[in-house]
mmCIF file of the C-alpha atoms, coordinates in Angstrom:
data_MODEL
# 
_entry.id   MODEL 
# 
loop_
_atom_site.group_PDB 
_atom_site.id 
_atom_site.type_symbol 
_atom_site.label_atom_id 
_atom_site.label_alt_id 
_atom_site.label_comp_id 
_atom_site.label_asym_id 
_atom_site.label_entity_id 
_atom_site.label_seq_id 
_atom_site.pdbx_PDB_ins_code 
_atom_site.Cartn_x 
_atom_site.Cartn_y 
_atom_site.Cartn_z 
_atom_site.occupancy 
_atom_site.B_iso_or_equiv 
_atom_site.pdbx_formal_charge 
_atom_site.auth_seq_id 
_atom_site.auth_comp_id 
_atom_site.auth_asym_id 
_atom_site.auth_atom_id 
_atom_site.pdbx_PDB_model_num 
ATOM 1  C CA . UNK A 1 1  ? -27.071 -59.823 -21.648 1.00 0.00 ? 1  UNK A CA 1 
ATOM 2  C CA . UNK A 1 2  ? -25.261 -57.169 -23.626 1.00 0.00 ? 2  UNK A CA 1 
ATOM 3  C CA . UNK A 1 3  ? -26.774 -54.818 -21.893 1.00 0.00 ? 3  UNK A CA 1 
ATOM 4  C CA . UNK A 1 4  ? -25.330 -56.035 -18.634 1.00 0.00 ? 4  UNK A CA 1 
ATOM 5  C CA . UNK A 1 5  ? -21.842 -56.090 -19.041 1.00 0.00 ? 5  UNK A CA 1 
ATOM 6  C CA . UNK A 1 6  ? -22.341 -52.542 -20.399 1.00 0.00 ? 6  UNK A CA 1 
ATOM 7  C CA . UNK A 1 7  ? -23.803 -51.423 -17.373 1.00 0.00 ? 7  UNK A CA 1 
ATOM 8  C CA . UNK A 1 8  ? -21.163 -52.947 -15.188 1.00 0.00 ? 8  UNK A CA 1 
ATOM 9  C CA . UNK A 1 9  ? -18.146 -52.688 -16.818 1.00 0.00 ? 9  UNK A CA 1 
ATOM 10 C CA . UNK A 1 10 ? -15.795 -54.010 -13.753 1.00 0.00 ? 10 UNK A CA 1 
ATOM 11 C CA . UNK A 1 11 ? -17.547 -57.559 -14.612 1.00 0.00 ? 11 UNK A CA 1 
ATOM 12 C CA . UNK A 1 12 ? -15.468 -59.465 -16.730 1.00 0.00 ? 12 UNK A CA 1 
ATOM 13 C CA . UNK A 1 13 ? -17.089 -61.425 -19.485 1.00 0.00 ? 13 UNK A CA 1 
ATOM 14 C CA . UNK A 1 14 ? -16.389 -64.927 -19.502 1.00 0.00 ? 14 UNK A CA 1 
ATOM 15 C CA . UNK A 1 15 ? -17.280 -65.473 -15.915 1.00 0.00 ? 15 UNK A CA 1 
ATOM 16 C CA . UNK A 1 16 ? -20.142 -63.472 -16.190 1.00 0.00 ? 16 UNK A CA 1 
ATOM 17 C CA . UNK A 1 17 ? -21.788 -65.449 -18.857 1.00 0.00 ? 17 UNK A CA 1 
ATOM 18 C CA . UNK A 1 18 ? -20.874 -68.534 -17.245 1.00 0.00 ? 18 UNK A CA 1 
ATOM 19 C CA . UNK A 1 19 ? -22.767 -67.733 -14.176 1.00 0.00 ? 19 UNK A CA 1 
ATOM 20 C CA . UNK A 1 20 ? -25.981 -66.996 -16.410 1.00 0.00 ? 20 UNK A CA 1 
ATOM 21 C CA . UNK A 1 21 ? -25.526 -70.348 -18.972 1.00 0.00 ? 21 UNK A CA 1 
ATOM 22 C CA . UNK A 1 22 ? -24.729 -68.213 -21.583 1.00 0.00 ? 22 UNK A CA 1 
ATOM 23 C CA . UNK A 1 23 ? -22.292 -69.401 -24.283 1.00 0.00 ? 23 UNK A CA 1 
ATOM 24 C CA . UNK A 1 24 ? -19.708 -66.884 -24.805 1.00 0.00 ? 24 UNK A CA 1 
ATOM 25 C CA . UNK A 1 25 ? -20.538 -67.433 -28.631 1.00 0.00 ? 25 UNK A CA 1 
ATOM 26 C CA . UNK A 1 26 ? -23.865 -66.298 -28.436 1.00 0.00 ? 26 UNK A CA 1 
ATOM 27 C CA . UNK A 1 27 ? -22.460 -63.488 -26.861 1.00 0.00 ? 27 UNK A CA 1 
ATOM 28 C CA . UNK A 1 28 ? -19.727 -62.770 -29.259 1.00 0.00 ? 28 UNK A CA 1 
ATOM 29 C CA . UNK A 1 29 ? -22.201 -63.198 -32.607 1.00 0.00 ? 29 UNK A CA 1 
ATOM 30 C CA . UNK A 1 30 ? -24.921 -60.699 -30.708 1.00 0.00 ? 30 UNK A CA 1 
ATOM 31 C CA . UNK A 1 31 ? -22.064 -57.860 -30.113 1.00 0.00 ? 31 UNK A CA 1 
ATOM 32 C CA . UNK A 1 32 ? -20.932 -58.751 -33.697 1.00 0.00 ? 32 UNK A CA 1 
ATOM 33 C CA . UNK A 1 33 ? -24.860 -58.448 -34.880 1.00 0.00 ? 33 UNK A CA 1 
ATOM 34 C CA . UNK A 1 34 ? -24.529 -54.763 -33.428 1.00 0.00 ? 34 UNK A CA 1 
ATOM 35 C CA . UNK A 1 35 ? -21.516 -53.477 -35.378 1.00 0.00 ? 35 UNK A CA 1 
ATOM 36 C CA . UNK A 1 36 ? -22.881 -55.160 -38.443 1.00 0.00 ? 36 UNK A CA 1 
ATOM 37 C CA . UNK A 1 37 ? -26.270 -55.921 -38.618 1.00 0.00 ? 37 UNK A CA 1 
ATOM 38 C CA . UNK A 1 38 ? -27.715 -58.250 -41.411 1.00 0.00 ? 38 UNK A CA 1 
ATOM 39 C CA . UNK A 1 39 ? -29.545 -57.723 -44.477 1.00 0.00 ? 39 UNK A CA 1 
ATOM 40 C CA . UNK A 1 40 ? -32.695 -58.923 -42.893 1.00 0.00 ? 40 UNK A CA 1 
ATOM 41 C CA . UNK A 1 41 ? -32.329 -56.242 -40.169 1.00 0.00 ? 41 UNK A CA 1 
ATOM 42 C CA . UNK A 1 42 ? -31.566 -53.457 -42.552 1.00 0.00 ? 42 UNK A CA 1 
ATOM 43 C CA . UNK A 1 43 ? -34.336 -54.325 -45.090 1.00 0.00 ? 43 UNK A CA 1 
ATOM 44 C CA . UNK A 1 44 ? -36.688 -54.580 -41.780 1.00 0.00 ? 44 UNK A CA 1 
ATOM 45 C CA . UNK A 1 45 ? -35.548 -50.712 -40.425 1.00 0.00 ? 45 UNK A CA 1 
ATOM 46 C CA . UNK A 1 46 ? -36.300 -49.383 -43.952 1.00 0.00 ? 46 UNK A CA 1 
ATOM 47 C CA . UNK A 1 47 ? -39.600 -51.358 -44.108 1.00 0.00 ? 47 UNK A CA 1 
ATOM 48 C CA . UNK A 1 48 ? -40.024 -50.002 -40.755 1.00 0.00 ? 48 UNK A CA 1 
ATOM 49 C CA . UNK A 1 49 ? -39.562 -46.633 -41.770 1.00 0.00 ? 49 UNK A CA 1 
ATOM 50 C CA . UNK A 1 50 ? -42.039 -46.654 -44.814 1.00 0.00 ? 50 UNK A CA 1 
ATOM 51 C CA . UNK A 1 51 ? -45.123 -48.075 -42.382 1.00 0.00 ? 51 UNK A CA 1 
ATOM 52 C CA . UNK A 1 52 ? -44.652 -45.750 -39.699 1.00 0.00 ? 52 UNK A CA 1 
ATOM 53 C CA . UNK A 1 53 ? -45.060 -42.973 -42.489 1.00 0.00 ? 53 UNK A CA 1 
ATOM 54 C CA . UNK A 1 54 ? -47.856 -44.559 -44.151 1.00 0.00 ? 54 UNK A CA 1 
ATOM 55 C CA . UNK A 1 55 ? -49.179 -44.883 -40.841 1.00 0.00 ? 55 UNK A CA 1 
ATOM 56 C CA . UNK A 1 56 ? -48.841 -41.119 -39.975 1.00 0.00 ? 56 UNK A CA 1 
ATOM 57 C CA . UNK A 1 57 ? -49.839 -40.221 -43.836 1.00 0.00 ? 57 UNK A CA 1 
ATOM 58 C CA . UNK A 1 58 ? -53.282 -42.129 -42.982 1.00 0.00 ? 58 UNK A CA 1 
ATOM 59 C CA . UNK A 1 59 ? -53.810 -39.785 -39.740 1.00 0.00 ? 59 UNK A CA 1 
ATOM 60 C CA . UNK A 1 60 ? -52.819 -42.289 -37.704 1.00 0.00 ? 60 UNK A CA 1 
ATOM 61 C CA . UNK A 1 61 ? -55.852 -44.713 -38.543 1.00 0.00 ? 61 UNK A CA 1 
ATOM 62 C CA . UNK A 1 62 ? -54.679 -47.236 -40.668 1.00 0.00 ? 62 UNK A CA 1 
ATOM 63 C CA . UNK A 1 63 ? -54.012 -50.861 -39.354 1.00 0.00 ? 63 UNK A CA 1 
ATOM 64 C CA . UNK A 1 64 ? -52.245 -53.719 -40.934 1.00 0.00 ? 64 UNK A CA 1 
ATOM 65 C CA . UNK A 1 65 ? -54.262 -54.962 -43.558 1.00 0.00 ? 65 UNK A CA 1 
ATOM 66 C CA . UNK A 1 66 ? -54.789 -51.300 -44.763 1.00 0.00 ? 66 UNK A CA 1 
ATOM 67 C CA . UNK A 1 67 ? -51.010 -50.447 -44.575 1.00 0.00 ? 67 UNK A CA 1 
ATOM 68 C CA . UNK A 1 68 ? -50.315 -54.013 -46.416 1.00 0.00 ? 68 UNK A CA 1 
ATOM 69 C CA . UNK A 1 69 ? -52.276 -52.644 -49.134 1.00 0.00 ? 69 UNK A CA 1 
ATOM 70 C CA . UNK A 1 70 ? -50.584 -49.253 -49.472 1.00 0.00 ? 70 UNK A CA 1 
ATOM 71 C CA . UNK A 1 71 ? -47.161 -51.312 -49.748 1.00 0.00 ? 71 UNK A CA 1 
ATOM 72 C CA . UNK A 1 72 ? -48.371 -53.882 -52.087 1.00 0.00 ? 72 UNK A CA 1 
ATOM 73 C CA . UNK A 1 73 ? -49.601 -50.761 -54.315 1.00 0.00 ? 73 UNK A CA 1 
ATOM 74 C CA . UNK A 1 74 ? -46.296 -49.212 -54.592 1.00 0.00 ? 74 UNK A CA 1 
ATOM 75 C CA . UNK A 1 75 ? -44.844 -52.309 -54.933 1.00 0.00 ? 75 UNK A CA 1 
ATOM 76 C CA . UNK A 1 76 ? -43.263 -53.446 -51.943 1.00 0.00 ? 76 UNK A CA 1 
ATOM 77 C CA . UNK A 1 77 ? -44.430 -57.080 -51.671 1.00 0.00 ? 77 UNK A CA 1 
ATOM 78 C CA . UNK A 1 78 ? -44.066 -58.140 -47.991 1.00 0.00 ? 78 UNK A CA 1 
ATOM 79 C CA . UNK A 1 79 ? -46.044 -60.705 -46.193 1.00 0.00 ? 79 UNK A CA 1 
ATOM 80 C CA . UNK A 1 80 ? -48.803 -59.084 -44.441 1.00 0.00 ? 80 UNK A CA 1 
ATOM 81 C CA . UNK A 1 81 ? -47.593 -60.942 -40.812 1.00 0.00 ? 81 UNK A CA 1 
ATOM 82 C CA . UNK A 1 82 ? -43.933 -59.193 -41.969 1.00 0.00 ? 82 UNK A CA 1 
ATOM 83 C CA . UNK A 1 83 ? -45.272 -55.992 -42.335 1.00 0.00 ? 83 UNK A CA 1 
ATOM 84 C CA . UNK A 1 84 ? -47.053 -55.203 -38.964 1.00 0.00 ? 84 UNK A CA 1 
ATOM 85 C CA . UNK A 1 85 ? -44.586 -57.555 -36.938 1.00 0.00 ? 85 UNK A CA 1 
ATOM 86 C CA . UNK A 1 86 ? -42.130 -54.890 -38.487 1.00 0.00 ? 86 UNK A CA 1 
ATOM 87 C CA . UNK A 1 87 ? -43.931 -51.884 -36.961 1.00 0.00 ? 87 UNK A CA 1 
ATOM 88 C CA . UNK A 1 88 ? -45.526 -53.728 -33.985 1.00 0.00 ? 88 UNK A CA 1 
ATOM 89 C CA . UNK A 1 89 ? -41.582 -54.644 -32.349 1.00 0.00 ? 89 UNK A CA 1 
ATOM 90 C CA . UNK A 1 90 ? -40.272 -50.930 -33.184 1.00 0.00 ? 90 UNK A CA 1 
ATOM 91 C CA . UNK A 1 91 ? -43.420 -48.836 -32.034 1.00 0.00 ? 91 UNK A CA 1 
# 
């Protein structure tokens, strides 16, 4: 949706959502999201960030359960469903 109106920037907002049944509210809060993202989404980047290294650290061989391990070991206690959904929607 965001995406849209950035692409075509003649199209004016309201009446573009309108045609797609989008509230303009969702709208608003996901442009909002971008400028500001939540704690959630900056604790998921940085746990992003540590199992794409542990990945690469393990030669590229490790899979979830092994890479839940590492970050249980140095302490980072994250589900194990968390912790390769993390990786899995930024690979």
């Amino acid at each position: 949706m965001t995406a849209l109106l950035d692409e075509h920037p003649h199209l004016e907002v309201e009446p573009a959502l309108r045609e797609l049944h989008i509230p303009p509210s969702t709208y608003y809060r996901r442009r909002q999201a971008e400028k500001e993202p939540s704690e959630r989404i900056r604790q998921d980047t940085e746990l992003t960030g540590q199992i794409r290294q542990i990945h690469q650290d393990s030669g590229a061989i490790y899979g979830s359960t092994r890479i839940h391990a590492v970050l249980k070991r140095e302490g980072v206690h994250v589900g194990r469903k968390r912790s390769s959904g993390s990786y899995a929607k930024q690979a």
